[in-house]
mmCIF file of C-alpha atoms in Angstrom:
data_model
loop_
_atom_site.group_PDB
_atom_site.id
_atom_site.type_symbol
_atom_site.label_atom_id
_atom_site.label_comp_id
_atom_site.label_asym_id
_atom_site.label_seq_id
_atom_site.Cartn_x
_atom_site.Cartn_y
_atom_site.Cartn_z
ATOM 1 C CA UNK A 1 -101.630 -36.841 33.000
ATOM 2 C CA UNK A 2 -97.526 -37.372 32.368
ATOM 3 C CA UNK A 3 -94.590 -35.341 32.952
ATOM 4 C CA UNK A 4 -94.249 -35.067 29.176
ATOM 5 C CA UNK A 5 -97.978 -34.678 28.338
ATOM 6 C CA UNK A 6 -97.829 -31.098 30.463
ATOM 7 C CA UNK A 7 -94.645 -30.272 28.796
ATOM 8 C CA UNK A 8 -96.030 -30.543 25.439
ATOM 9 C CA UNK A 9 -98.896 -28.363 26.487
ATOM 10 C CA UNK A 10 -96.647 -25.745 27.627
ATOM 11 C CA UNK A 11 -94.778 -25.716 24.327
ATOM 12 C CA UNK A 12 -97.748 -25.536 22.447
ATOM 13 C CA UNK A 13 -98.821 -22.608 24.376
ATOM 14 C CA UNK A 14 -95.554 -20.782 24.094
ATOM 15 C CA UNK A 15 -93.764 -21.386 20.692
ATOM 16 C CA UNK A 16 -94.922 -20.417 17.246
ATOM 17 C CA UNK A 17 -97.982 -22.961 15.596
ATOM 18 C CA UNK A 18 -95.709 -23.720 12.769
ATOM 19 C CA UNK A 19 -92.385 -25.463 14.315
ATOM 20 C CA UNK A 20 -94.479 -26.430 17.590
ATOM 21 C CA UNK A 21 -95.187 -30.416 16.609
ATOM 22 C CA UNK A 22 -91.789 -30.438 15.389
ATOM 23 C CA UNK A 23 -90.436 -29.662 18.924
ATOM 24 C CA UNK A 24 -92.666 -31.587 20.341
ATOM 25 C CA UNK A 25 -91.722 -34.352 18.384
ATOM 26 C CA UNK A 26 -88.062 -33.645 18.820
ATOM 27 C CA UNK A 27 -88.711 -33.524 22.574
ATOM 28 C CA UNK A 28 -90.484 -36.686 23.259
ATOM 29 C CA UNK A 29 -88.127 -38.330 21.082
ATOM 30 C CA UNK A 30 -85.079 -37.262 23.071
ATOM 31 C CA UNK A 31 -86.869 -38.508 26.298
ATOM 32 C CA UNK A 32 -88.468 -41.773 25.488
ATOM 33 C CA UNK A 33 -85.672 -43.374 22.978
ATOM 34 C CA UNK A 34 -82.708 -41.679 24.104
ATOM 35 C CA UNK A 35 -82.928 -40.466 27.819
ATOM 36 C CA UNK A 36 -85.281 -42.447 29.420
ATOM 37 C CA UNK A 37 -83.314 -45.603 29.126
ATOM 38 C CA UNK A 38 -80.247 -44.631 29.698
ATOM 39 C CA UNK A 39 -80.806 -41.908 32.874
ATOM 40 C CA UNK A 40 -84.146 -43.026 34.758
ATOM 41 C CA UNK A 41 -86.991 -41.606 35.073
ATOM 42 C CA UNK A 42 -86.654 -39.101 37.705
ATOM 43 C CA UNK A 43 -83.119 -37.239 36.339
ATOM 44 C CA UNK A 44 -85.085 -37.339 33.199
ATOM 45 C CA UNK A 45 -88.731 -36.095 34.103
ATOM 46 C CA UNK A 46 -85.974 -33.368 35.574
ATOM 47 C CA UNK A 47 -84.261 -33.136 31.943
ATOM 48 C CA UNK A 48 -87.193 -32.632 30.595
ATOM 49 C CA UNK A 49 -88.963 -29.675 33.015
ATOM 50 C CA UNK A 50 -85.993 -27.737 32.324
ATOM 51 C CA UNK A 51 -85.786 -28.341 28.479
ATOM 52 C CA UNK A 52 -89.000 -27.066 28.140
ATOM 53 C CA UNK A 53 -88.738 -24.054 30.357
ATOM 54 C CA UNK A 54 -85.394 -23.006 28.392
ATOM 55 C CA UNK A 55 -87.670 -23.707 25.422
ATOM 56 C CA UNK A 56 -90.483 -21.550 26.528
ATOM 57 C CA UNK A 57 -88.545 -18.677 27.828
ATOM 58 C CA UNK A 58 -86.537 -18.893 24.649
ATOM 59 C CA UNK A 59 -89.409 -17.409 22.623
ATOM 60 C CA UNK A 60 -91.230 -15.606 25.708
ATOM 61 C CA UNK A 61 -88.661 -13.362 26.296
ATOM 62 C CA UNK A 62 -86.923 -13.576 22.976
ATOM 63 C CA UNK A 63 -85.779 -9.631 21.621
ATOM 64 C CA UNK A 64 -89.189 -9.327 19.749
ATOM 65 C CA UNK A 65 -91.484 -9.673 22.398
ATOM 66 C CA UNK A 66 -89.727 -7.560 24.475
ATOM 67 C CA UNK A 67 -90.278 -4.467 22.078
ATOM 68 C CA UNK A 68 -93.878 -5.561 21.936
ATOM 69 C CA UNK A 69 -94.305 -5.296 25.657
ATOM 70 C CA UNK A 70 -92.318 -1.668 26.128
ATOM 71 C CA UNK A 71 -94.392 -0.674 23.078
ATOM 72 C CA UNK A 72 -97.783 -1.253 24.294
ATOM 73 C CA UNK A 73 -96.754 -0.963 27.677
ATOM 74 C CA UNK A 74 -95.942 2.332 27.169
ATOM 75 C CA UNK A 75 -98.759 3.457 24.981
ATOM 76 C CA UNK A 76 -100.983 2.473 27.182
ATOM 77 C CA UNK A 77 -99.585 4.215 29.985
ATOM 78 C CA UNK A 78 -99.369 7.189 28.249
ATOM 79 C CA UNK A 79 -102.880 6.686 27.015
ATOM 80 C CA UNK A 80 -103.916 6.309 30.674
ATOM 81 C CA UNK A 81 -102.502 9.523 31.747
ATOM 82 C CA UNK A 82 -103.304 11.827 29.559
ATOM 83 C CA UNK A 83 -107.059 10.300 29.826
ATOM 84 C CA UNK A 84 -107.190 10.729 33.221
ATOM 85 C CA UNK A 85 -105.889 14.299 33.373
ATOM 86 C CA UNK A 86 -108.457 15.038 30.792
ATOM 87 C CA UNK A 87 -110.874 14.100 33.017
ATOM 88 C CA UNK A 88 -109.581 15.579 36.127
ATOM 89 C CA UNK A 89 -108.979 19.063 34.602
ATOM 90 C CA UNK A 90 -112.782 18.715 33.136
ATOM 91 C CA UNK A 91 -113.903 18.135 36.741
ATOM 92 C CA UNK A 92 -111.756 20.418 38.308
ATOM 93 C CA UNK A 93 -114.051 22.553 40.034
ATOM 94 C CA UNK A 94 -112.249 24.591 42.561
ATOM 95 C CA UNK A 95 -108.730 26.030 40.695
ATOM 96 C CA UNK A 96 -106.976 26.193 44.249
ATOM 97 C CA UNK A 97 -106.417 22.865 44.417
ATOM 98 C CA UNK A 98 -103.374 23.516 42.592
ATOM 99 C CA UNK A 99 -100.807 26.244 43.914
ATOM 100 C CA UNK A 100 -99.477 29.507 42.068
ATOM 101 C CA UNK A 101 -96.069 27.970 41.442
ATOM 102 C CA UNK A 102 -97.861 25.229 39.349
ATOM 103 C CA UNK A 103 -100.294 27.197 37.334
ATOM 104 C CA UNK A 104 -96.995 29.388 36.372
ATOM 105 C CA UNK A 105 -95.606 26.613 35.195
ATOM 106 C CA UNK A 106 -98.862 25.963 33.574
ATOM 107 C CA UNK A 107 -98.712 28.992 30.933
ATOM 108 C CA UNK A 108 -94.438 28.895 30.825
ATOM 109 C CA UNK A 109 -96.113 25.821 28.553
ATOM 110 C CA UNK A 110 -95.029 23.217 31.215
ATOM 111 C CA UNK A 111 -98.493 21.385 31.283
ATOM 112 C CA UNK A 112 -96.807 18.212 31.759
ATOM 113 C CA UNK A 113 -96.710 19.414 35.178
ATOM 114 C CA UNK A 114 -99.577 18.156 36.214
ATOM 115 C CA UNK A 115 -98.895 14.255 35.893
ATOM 116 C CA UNK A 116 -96.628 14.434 38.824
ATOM 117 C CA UNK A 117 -99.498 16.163 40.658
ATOM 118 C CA UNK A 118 -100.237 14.413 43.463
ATOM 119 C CA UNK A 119 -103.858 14.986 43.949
ATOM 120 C CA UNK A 120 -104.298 13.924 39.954
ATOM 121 C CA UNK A 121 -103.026 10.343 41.056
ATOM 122 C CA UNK A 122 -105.366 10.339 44.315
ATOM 123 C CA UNK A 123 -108.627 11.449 42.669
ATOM 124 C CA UNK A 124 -107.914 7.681 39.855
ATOM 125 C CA UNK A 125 -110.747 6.081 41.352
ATOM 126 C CA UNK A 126 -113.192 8.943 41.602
ATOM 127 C CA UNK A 127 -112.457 9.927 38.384
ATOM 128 C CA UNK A 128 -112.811 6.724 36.472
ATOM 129 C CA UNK A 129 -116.280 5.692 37.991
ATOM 130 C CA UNK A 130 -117.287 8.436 37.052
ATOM 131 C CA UNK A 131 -120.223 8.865 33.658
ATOM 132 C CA UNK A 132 -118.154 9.777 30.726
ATOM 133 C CA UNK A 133 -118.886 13.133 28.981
ATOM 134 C CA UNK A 134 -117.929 12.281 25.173
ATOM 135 C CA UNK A 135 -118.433 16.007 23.589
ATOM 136 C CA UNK A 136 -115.049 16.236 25.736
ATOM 137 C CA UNK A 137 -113.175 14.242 23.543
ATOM 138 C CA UNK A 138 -113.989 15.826 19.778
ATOM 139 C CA UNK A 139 -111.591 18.828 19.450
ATOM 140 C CA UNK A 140 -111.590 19.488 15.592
ATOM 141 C CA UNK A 141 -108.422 20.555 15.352
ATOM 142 C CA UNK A 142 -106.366 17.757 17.081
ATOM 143 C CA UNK A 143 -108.971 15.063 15.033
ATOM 144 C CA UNK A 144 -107.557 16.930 11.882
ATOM 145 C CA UNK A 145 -103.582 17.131 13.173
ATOM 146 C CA UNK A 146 -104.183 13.387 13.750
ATOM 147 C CA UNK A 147 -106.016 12.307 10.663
ATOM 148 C CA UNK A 148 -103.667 14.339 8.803
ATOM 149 C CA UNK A 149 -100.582 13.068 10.321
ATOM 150 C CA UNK A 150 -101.570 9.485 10.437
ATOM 151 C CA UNK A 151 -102.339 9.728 6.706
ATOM 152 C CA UNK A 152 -98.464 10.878 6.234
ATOM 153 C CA UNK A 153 -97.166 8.393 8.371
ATOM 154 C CA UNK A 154 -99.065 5.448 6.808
ATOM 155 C CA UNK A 155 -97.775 6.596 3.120
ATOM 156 C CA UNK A 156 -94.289 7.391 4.198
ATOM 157 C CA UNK A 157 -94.122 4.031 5.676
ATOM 158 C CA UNK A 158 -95.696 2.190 2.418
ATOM 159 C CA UNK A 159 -93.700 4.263 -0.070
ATOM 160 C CA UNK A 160 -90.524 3.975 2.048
ATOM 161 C CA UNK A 161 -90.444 1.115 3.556
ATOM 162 C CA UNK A 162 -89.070 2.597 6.827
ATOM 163 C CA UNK A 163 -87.058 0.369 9.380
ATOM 164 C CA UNK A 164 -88.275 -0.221 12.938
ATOM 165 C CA UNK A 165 -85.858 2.685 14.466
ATOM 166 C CA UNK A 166 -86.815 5.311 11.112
ATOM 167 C CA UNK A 167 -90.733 4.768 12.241
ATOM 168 C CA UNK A 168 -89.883 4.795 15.752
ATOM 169 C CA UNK A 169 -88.334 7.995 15.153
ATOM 170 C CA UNK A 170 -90.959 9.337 12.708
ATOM 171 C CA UNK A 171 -93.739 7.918 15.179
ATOM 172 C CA UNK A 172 -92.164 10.142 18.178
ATOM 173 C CA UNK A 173 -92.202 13.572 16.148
ATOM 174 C CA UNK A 174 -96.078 12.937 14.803
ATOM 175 C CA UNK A 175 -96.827 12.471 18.616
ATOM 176 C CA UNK A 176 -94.150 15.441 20.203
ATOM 177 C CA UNK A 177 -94.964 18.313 17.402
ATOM 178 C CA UNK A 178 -98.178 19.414 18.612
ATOM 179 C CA UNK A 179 -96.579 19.547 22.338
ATOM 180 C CA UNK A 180 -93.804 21.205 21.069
ATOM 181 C CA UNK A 181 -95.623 24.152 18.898
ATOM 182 C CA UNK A 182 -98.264 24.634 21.875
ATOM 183 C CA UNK A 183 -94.899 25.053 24.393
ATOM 184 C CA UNK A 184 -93.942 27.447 21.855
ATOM 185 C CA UNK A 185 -97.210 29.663 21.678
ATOM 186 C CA UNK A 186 -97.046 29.228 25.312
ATOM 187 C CA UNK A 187 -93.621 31.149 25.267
ATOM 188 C CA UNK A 188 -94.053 33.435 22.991
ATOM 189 C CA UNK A 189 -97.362 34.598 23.116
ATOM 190 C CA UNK A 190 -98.962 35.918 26.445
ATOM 191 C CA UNK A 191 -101.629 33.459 26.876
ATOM 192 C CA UNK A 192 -104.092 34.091 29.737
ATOM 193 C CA UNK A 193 -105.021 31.382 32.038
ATOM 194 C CA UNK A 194 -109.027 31.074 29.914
ATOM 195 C CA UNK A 195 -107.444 31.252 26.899
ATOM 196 C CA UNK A 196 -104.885 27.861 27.623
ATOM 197 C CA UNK A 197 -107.878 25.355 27.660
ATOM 198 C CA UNK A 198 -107.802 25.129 23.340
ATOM 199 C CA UNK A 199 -103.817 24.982 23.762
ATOM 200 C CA UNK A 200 -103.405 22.870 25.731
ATOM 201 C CA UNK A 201 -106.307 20.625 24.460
ATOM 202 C CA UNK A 202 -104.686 20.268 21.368
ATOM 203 C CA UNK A 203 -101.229 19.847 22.867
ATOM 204 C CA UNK A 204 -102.975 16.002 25.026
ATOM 205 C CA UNK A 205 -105.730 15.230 23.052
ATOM 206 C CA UNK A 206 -103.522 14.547 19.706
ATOM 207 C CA UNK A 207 -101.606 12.591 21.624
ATOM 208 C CA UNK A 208 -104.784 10.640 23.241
ATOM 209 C CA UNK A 209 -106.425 10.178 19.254
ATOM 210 C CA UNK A 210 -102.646 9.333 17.962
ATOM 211 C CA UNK A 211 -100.813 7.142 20.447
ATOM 212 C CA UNK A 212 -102.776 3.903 19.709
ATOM 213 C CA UNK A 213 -103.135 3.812 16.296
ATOM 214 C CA UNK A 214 -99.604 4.540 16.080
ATOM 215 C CA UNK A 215 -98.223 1.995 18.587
ATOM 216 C CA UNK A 216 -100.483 -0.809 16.266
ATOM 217 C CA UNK A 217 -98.970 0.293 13.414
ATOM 218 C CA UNK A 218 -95.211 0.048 15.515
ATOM 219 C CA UNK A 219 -96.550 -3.259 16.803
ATOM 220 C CA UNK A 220 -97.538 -4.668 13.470
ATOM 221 C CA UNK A 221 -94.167 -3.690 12.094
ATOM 222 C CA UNK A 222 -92.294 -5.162 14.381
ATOM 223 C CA UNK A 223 -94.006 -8.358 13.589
ATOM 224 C CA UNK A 224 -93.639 -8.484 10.391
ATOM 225 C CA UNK A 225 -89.947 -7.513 10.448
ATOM 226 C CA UNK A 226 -87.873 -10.489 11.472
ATOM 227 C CA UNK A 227 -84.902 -10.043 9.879
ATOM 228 C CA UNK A 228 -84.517 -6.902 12.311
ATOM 229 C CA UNK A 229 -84.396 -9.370 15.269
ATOM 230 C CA UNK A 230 -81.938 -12.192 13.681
ATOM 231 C CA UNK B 1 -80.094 -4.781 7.498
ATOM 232 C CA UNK B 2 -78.750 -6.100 4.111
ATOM 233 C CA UNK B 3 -75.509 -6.788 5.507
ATOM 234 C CA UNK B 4 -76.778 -8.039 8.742
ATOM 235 C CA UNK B 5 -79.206 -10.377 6.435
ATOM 236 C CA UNK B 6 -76.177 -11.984 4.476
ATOM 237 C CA UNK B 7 -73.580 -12.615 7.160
ATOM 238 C CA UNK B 8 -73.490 -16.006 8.719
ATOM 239 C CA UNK B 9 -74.191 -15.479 12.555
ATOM 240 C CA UNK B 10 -71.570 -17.761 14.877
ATOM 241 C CA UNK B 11 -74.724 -20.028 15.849
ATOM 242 C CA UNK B 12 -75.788 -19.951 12.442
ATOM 243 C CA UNK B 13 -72.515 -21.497 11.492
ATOM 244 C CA UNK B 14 -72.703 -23.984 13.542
ATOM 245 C CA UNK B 15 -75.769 -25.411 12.639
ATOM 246 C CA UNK B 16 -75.259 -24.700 8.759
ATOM 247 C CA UNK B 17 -72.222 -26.998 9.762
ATOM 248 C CA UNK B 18 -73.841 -29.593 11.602
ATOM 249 C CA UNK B 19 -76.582 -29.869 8.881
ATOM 250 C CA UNK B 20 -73.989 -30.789 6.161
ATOM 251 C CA UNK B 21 -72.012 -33.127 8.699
ATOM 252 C CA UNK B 22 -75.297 -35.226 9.195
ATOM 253 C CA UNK B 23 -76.008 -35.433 5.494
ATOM 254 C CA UNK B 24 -79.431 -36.525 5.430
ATOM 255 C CA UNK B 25 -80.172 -37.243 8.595
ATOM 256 C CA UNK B 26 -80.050 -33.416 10.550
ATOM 257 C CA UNK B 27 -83.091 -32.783 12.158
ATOM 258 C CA UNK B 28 -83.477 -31.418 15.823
ATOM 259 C CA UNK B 29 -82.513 -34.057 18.078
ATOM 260 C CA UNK B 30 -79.561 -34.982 15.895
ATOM 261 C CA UNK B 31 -78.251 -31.406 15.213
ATOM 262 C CA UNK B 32 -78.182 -31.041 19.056
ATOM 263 C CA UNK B 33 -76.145 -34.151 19.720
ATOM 264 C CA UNK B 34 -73.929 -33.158 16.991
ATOM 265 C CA UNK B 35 -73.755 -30.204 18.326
ATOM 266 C CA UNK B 36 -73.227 -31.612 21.924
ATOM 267 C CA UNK B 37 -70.649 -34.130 20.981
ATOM 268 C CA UNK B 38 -68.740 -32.194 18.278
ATOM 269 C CA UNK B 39 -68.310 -28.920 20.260
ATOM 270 C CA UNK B 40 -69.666 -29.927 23.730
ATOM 271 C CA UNK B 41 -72.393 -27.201 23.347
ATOM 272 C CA UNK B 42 -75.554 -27.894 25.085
ATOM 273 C CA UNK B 43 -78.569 -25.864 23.315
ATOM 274 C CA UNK B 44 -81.852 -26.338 23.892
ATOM 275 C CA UNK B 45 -84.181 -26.908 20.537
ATOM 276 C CA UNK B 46 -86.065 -23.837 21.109
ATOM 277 C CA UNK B 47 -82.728 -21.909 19.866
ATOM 278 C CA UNK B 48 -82.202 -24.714 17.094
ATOM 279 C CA UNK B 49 -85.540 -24.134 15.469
ATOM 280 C CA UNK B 50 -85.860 -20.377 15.642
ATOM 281 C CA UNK B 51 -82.118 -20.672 13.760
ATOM 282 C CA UNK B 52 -83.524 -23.292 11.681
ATOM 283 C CA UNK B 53 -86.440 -20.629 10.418
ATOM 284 C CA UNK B 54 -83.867 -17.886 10.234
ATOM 285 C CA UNK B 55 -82.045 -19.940 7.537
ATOM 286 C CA UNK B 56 -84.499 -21.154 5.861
ATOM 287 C CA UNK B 57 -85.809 -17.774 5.177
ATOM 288 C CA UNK B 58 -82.536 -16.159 4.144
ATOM 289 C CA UNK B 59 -83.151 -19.261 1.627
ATOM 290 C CA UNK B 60 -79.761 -21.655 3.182
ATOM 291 C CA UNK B 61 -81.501 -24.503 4.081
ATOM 292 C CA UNK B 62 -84.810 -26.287 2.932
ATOM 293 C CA UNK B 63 -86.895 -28.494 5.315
ATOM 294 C CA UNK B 64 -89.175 -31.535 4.613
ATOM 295 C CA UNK B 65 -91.577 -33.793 6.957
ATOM 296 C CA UNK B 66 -90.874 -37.325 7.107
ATOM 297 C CA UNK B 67 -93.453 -40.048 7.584
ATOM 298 C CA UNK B 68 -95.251 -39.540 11.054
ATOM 299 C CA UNK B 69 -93.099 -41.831 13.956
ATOM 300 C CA UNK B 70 -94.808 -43.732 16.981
ATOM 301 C CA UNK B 71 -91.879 -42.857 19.136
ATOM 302 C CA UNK B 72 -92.284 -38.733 18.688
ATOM 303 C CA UNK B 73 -95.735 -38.919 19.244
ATOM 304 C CA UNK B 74 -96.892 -39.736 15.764
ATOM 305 C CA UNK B 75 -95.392 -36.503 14.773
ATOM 306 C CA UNK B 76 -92.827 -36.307 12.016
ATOM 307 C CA UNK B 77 -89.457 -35.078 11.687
ATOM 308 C CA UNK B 78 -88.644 -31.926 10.397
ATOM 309 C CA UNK B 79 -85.527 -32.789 7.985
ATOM 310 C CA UNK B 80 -83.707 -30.228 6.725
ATOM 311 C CA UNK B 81 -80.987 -30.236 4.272
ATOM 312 C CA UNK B 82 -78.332 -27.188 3.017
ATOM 313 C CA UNK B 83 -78.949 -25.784 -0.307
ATOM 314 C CA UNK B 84 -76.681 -24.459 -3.186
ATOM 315 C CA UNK B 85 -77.054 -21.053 -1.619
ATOM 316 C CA UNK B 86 -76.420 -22.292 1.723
ATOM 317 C CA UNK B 87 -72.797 -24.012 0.796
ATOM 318 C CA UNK B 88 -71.509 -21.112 -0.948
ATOM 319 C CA UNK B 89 -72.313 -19.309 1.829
ATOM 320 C CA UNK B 90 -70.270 -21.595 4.243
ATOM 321 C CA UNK B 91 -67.592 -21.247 1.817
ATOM 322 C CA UNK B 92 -67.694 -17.051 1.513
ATOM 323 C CA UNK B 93 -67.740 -17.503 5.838
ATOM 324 C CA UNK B 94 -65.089 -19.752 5.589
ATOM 325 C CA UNK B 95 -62.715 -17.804 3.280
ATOM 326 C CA UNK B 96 -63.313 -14.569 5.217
ATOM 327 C CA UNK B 97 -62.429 -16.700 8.675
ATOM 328 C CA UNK B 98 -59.261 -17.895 7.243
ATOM 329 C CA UNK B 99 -58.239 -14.264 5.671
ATOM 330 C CA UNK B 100 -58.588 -12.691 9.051
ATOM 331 C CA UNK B 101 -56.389 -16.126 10.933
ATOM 332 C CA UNK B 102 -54.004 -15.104 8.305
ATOM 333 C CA UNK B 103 -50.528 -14.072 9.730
ATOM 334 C CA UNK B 104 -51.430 -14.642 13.347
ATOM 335 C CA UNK B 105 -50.394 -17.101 15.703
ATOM 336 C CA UNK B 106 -51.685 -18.108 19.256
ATOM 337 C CA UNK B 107 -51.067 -20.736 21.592
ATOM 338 C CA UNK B 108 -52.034 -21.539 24.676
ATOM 339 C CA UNK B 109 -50.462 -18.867 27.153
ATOM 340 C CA UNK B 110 -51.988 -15.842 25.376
#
């Protein structure tokens, strides 16, 4: 297989379907009619490598897909986390674990705490081969916040036609209000350590029910918005 | 964003520019040499196409295939030509250019 047959490949792998063959085209023009004669082949088997990686990394790492990576990369961090703390809290069988200076911070409403708990990060592979229990994941309340708010979002964004940063923007408060109220209750209100499980499992698990949907929607946006990126 | 939609980028220019210079002939190996020989910038086609679709869909160019060629593969060319939208907005780039060159000189020292 040539130089220039891999090339193509590449390009067809890495630019959009509908200029591809036109590059293509473009490029083995260049090398056979114009370059080829004129350079030799090796300086222009070397043209052409390095006209098709600036090519490729052209689109790869163009402004758009950039976004798109910090956008899912992100969510699905996020996701991860609050999934496995979920789970670790659920299996947390011996409250100790966890000094006094922590669980203060707990009900001061600081339960975000806990991510930069060591022994959270150490129990990952325990945790996740472990048999899920799903009745852990339905909390009415935080299915209705999300439904509810997901609903908004979706007609706001229809109705409005918001720009990337507007939904970005509308996207964070959807997935920081519930934090933010249950840091609230958590201040005002004298909650007792047995009574913090429903707060606090409305402050994560909208997040967990809201932060994919709403990083598709950001996605799909983002997409289909191209003037944003010219 | 409407703003940002209308204005002529500097690249944009430039290969708005080339198109007309080329007549009926701009496509992407000749809107890089033009660009190559005319302003000795070296760009590779990935950035002429994605500016290619940019204009195009503010609706200042239109493209056409040509017959399929043996020595591109048996791929066509993608010719592309400016429209009437496209020239008056060279000219509304142009005019604002030369308003804000007005009353100022340079040379080489500054």
């Amino acid at each position: 297989m040539s130089i220039l047959t891999w090339c193509k490949g590449m390009i067809y792998l890495c630019i959009p379907d509908h200029f591809s063959s036109d590059v293509c085209g473009d490029l083995e023009e260049e090398y056979t009619t114009i370059l080829l004669s004129n350079n030799g082949r090796f300086k222009t088997n070397l043209w052409l490598i390095k006209h098709t990686l600036s090519i490729c990394t052209h689109f790869i790492f163009s402004l758009k897909n950039l976004l798109l990576l910090l956008v899912s990369v992100v969510s699905i961090s996020i996701l991860f986390t609050m999934v496995l703390s979920v789970f670790w809290l659920s299996d947390l069988a011996d409250a100790s674990v966890l000094n006094d200076a922590f669980w203060q911070r707990w009900l001061a409403g600081n339960s975000y705490q806990l991510f930069f708990e060591p022994s959270l990060w150490q129990s990952t592979p325990k945790l996740l081969s472990q048999s899920v229990d799903w009745t852990l994941w339905l909390y009415q309340p935080a299915l209705i916040y999300a439904l509810i708010s997901l609903v908004i979002l979706y007609k706001v964004n229809t109705y409005r036609s918001l720009s990337i940063t507007q939904h970005s923007l509308a996207s964070m408060i959807v997935l920081l209000l519930p934090y933010l109220v249950g840091s609230l209750l958590f201040s005002f209100i004298n909650i007792q350590m047995t009574e913090s499980g429903p707060v606090v499992g409305f402050m994560w698990l909208t997040t967990v029910y809201l932060i994919m949907p709403i990083s598709f929607q950001l996605t799909k946006q983002i997409k289909r918005n191209d003037v944003y990126f010219t | 964003m409407a703003n940002k939609q209308n204005y002529l980028g500097e690249f944009e220019h430039f290969v708005l520019l080339s198109i007309l210079q080329l007549k009926g002939e701009a496509y992407g190996v000749t809107i890089r040499a033009q660009l190559k020989n005319a302003i000795d910038r070296d760009v590779s086609l990935g950035a002429i196409y994605s500016t290619i679709e940019r204009l195009e869909k503010k609706g200042l160019i239109q493209s056409r295939k040509s017959e399929a060629l043996p020595e591109r593969g048996g791929k066509p060319k993608r010719l592309v030509k400016a429209t009437s939208l496209g020239h008056e907005e060279l000219l509304a780039t142009k005019k604002r250019i030369d308003i804000m060159w007005q009353n100022i000189t340079c040379n080489d020292n500054y």
